Coordinates of C-alpha atoms and ligand atoms in Angstrom, one line a residue:
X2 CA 0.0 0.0 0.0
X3 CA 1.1 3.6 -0.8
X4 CA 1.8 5.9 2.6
X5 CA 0.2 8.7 2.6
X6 CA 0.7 11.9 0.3
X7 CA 2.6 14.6 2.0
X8 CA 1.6 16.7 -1.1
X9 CA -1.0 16.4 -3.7
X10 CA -2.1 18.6 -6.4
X11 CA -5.0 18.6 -8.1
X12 CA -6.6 19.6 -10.9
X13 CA -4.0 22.3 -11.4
X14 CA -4.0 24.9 -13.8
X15 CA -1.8 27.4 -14.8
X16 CA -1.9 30.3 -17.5
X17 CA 0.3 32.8 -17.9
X18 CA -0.7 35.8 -19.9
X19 CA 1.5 37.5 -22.8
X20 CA 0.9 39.9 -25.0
X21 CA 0.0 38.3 -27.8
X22 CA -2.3 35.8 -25.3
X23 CA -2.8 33.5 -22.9
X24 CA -0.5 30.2 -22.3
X25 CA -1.5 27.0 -20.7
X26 CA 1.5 25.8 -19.0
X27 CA 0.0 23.5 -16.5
X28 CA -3.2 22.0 -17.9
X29 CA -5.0 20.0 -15.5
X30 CA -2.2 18.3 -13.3
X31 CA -2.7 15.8 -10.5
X32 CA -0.2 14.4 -8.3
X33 CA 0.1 12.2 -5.0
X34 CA 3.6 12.7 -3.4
X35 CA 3.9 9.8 -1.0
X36 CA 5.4 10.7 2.5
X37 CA 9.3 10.0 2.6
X38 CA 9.7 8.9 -1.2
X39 CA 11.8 10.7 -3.6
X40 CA 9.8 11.6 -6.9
X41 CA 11.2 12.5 -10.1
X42 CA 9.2 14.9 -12.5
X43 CA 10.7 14.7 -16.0
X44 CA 10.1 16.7 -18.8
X45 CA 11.8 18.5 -21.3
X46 CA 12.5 22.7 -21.4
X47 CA 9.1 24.6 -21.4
X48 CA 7.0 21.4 -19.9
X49 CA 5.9 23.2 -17.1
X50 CA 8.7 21.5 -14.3
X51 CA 9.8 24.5 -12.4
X52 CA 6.1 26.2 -12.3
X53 CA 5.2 22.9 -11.2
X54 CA 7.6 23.4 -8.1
X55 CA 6.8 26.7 -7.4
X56 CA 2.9 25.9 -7.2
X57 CA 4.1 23.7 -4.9
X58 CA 6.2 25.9 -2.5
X59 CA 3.2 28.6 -2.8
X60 CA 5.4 31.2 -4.7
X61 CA 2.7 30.8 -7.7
X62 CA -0.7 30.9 -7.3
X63 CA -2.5 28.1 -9.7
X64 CA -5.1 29.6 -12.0
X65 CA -7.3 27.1 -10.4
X66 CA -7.1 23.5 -8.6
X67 CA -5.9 22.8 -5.3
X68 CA -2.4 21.9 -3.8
X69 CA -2.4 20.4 -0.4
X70 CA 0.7 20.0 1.5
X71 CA -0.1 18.2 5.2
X72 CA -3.7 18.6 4.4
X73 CA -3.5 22.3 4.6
X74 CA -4.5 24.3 1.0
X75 CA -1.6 26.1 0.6
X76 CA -3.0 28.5 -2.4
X77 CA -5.5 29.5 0.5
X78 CA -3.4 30.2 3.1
X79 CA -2.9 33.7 4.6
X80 CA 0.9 35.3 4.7
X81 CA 1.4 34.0 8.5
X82 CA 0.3 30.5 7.6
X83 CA 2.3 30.5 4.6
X84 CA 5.6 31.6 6.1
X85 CA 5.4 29.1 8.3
X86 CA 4.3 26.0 5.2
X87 CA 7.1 27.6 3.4
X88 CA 9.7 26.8 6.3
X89 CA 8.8 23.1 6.4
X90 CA 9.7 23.2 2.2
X91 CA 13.5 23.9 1.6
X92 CA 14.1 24.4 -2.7
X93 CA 17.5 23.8 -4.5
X94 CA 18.4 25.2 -7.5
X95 CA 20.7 24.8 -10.2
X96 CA 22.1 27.7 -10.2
X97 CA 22.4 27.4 -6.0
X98 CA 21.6 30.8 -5.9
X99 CA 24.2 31.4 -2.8
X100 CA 24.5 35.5 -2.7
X101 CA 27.9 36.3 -3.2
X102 CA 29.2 39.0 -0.1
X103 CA 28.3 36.8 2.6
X104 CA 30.0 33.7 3.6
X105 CA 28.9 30.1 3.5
X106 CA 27.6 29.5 7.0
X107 CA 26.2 33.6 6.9
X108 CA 24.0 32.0 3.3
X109 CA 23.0 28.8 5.0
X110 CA 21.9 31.2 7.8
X111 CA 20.2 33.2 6.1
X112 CA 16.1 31.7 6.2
X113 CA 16.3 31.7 9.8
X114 CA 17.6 35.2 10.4
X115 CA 14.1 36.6 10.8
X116 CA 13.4 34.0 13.8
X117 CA 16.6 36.5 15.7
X118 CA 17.4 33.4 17.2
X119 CA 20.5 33.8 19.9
X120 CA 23.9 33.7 17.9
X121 CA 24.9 30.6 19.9
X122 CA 21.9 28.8 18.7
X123 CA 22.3 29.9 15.4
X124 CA 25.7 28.9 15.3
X125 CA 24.9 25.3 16.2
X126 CA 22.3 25.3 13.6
X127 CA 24.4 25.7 10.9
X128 CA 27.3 23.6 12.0
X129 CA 24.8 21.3 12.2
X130 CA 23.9 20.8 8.4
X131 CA 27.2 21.5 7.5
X132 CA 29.0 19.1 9.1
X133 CA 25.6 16.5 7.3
X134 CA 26.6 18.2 4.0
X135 CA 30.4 17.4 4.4
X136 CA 30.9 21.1 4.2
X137 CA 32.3 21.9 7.7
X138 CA 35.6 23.2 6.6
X139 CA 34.2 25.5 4.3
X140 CA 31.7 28.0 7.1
X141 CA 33.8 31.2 6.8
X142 CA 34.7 30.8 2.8
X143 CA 32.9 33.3 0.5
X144 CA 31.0 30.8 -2.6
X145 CA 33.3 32.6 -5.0
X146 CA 35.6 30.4 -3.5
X147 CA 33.9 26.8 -3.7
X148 CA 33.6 24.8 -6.5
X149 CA 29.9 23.7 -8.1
X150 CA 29.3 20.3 -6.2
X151 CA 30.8 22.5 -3.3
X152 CA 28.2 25.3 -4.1
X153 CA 25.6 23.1 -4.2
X154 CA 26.3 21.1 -0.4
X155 CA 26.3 25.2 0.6
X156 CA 22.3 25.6 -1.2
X157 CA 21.3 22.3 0.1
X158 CA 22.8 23.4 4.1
X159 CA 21.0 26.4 3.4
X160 CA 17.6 23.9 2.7
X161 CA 18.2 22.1 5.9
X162 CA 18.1 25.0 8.4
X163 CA 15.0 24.8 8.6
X164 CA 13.9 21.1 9.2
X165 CA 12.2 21.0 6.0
X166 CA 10.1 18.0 5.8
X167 CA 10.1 18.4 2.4
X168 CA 12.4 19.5 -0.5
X169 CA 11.8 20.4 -4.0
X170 CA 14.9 20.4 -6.4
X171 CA 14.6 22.1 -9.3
X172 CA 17.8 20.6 -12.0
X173 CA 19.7 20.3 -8.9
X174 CA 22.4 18.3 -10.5
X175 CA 22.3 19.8 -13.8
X176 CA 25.0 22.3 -13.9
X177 CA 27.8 19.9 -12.3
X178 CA 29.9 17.1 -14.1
X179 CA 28.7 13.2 -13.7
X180 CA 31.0 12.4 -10.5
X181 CA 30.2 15.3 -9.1
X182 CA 26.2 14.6 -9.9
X183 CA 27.0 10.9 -8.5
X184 CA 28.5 12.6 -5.2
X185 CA 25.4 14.8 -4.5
X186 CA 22.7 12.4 -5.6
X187 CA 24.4 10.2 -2.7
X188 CA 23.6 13.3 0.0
X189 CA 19.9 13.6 -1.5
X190 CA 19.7 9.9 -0.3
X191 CA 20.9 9.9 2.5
X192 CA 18.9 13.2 3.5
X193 CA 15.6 10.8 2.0
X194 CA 17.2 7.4 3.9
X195 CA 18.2 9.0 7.5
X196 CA 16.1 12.2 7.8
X197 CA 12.9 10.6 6.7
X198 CA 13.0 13.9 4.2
X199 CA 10.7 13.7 1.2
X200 CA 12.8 14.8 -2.3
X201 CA 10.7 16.4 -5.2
X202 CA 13.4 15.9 -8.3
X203 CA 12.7 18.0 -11.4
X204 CA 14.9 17.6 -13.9
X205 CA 15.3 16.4 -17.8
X206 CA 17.7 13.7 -17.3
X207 CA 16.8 9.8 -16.9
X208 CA 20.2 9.0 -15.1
X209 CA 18.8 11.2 -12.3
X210 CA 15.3 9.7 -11.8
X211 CA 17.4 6.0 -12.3
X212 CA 19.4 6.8 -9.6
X213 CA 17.7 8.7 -7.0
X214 CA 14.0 8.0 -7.5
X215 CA 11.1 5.6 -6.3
X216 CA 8.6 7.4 -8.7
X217 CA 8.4 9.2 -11.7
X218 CA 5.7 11.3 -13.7
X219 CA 6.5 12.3 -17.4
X220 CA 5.5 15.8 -17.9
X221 CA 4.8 16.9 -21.4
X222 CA 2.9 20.5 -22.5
X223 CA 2.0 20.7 -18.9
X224 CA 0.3 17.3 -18.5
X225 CA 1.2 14.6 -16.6
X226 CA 1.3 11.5 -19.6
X227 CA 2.8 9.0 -17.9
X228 CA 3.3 8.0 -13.7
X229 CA 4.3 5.3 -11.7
X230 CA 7.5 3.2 -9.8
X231 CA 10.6 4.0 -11.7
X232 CA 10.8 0.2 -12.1
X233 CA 7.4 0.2 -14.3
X234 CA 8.4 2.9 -16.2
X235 CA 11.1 1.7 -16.7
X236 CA 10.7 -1.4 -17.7
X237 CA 7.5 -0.9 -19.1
X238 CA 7.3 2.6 -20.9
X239 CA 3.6 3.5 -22.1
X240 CA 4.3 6.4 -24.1
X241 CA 6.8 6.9 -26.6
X242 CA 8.3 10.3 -25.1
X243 CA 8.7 8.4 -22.1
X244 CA 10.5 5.4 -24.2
X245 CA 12.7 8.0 -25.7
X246 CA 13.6 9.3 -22.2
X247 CA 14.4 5.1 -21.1
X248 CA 16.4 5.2 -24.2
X249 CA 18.9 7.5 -23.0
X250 CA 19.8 5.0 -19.9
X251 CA 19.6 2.1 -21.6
X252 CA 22.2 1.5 -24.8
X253 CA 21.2 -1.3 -26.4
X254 CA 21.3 0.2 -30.3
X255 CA 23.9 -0.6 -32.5
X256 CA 24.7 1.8 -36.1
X257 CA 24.4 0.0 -39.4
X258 CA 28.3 0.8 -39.4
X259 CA 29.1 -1.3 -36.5
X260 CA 27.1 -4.0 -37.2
X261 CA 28.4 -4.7 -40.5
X262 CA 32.3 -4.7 -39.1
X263 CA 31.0 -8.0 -36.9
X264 CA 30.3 -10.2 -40.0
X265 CA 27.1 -11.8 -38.4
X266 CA 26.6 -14.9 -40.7
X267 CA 24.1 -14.4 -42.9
X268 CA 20.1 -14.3 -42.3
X269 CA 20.9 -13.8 -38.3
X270 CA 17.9 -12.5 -36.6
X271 CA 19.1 -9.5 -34.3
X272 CA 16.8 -9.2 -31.3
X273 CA 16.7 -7.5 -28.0
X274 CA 15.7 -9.0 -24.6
X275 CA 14.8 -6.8 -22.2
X276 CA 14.5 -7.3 -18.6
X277 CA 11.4 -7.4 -16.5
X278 CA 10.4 -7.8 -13.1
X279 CA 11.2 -11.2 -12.0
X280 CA 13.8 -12.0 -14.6
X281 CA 15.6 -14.2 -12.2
X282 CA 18.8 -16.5 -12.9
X283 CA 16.9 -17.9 -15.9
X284 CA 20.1 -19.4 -17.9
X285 CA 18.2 -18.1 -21.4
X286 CA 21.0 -17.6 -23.7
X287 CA 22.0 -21.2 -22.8
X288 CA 18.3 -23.0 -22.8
X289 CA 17.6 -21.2 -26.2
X290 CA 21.0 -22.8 -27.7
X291 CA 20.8 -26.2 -26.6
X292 CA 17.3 -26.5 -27.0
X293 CA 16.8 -24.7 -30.7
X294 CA 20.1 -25.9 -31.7
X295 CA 20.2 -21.7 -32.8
X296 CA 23.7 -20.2 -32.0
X297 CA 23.7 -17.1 -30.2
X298 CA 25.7 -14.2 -30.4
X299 CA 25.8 -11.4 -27.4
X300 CA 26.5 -7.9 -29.1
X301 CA 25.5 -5.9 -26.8
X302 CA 24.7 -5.9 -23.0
X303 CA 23.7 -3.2 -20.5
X304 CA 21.9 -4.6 -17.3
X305 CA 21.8 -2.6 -14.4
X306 CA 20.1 -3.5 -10.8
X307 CA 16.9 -1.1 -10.4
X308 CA 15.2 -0.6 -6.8
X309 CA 16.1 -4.6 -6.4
X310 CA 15.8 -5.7 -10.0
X311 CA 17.4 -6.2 -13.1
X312 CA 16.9 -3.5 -15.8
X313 CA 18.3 -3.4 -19.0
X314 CA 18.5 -6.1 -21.5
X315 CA 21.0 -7.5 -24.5
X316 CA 21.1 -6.8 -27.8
X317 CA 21.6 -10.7 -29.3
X318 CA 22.0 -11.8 -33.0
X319 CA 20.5 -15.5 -33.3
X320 CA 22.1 -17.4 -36.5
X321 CA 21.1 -21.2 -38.0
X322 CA 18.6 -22.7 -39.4
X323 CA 15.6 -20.4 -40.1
X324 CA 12.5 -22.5 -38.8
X325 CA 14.8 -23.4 -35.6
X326 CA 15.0 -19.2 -35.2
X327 CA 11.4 -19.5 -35.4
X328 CA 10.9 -21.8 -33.1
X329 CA 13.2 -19.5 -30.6
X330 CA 11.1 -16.5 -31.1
X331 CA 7.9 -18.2 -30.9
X332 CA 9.6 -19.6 -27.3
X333 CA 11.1 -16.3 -26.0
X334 CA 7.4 -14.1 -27.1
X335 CA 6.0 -16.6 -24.5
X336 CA 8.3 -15.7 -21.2
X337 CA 6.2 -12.9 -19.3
X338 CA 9.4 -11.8 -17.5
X339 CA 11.5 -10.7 -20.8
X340 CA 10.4 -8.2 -23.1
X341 CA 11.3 -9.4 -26.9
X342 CA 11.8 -6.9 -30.2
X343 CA 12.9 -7.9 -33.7
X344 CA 15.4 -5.7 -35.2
X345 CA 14.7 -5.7 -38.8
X346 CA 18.3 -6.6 -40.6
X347 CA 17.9 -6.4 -44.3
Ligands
LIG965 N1 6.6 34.0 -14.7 C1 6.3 33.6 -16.0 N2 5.6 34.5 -16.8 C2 5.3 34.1 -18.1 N3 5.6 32.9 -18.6 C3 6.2 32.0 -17.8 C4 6.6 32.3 -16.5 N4 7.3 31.3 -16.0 C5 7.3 30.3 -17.0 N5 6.7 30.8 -18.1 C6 6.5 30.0 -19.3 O1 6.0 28.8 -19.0 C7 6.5 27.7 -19.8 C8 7.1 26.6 -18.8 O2 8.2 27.2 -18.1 P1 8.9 26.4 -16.9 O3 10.0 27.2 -16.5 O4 7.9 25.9 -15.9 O5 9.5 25.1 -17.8 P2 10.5 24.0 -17.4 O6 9.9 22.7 -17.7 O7 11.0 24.3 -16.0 O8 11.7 24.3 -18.4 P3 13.3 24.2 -18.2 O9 13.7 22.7 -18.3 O10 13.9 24.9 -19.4 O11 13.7 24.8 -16.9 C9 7.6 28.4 -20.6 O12 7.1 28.5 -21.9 C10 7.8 29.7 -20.0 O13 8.1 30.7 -20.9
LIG966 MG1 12.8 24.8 -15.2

């Protein structure tokens, strides 16, 4: 059973006017964001993902629908009540958005300074979340000074401060190189594993949502076309935007180029096996083989372990007699826990 939603949205709408009219950029949204998961929203440029977020945080009002964080309305709220909804939502940003004359523990400070807490406490506060950043050594550095991963442990500090039960992060990885993204994505789970903290992820790259997220929703032209576990996505993509998105985590394609430098004895089927859900230690290369008397040829692999299961698949060339290939497709079409495509190569 799902827990419960911290957030939901629904029925959201938003328009924004321009001169020359009036633009739908959120067009009829609803959302459930379960207490402690970490959900992804993907989309590409102009879907809608950082509006999204900030209908969510309250610093957009929706042209109609509801949000709900806690059970509270929070595009009904008054400026007391929001303050306070606002303090239990930290936001990260790719750009961190650190301001540039004060120094790293005076930012990370900075969303509690109009509490005028004692200086002490304060102090304590942000030596706190620094030291859970890994950013202890840096409190009295200006950000001129750190680099980007760096930069961004500051903005996320700067979330913490607050005991947000929630935070939204808006391309959070998205300026910084892939070991750098790898070393952040590990904080954003371990804020998720051992602060209970529920993670919004926006952001228009698969890798993220494959690495960091229990569920995804596909946002396209400010609709939501495709949610669920990012192991049935995954491995089970409805739409084709969202196949196109899988695609660029799973390489399992191979150029015309290539394929002709491997000399695959002639009329070889090419076909790809993709994992599903309970594709255990089934030995299938070797049943296929011995029982089809087919010979097969691995071209390409790329399996990777998703929230506990396989994902992935290999791209396999089967070669012999023709009615024995037959008879292998016909056998692989009928396993439920693979996913089988022919690769037309004529
Ligand atoms: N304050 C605003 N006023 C007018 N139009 C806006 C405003 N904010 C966003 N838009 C428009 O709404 C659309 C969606 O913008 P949004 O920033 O939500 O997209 P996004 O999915 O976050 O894109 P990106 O991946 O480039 O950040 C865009 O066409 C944008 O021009
Ligand atoms: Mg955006």
């Amino acid at each position: 059973m799902m827990s419960e939603s911290i957030i939901s949205l629904q029925n959201v709408k938003k328009n924004y006017r321009h001169s020359d009219g009036i633009q739908t950029v959120l067009d009829g949204v609803n959302l459930n964001i379960p207490q402690g998961s970490v959900f992804g929203i993907i989309g590409h440029s102009g879907a809608g993902k950082s509006t999204l977020l900030r209908c969510i945080n309250g610093l957009e009002k929706p042209t109609s629908g509801n949000v709900i964080f806690k059970g509270h309305q929070v595009n009904k709220l008054d400026n007391h009540q929001m303050l306070k909804i606002r303090s239990e939502i930290g936001m990260i940003f790719q750009q961190f958005n650190l301001l540039p004359l004060y120094t790293i523990a005076e930012n990370v400070a900075l969303p509690i300074k109009y509490l005028h807490l004692d200086r002490n406490l304060v102090h304590k506060k942000v030596t706190k979340v620094l030291s859970l950043v890994g950013l202890l050594n840096k409190a009295n550095d200006y950000p001129s000074s750190l680099s980007g991963g760096q930069k961004q442990r500051a903005a996320i500090a700067r979330a913490l401060i607050s005991q947000p039960k929630i935070i939204l992060c808006d391309e959070a990885t998205s300026a910084l190189d892939p070991e750098i993204t790898g070393s952040i994505i590990k904080l954003l789970k371990k804020l998720n594993q051992q602060e209970g903290i529920t993670l919004v992820v926006v952001t228009h790259e698969m890798k993220v949502i494959e690495d960091l997220c229990d569920y995804v929703a596909v946002l396209h032209d400010g609709k939501i076309i495709e949610k669920g576990s990012v192991y049935s996505t995954f491995s089970n993509p409805q739409k084709s935007l969202t196949q196109n998105f899988v695609n660029t985590v799973i390489h399992l394609s191979i150029d015309r180029k290539s394929l002709d430098a491997i000399k695959l004895p002639e009329h070889s089927k090419l076909i790809k096996i993709l994992y599903k859900k309970g594709t255990t230690n089934v030995p299938l290369i070797s049943i296929i083989s011995r029982k089809f008397n087919v010979d097969v040829n691995i071209i390409l692999g790329d399996v990777d372990i998703l929230q506990g299961s396989p994902f992935g698949g290999l791209l396999v060339a089967l070669s012999g007699d023709s009615q024995n290939i037959s008879h292998t497709l016909a056998y692989l079409k009928q396993i439920k826990s693979i996913g089988l495509k022919v690769i037309d190569n004529d």
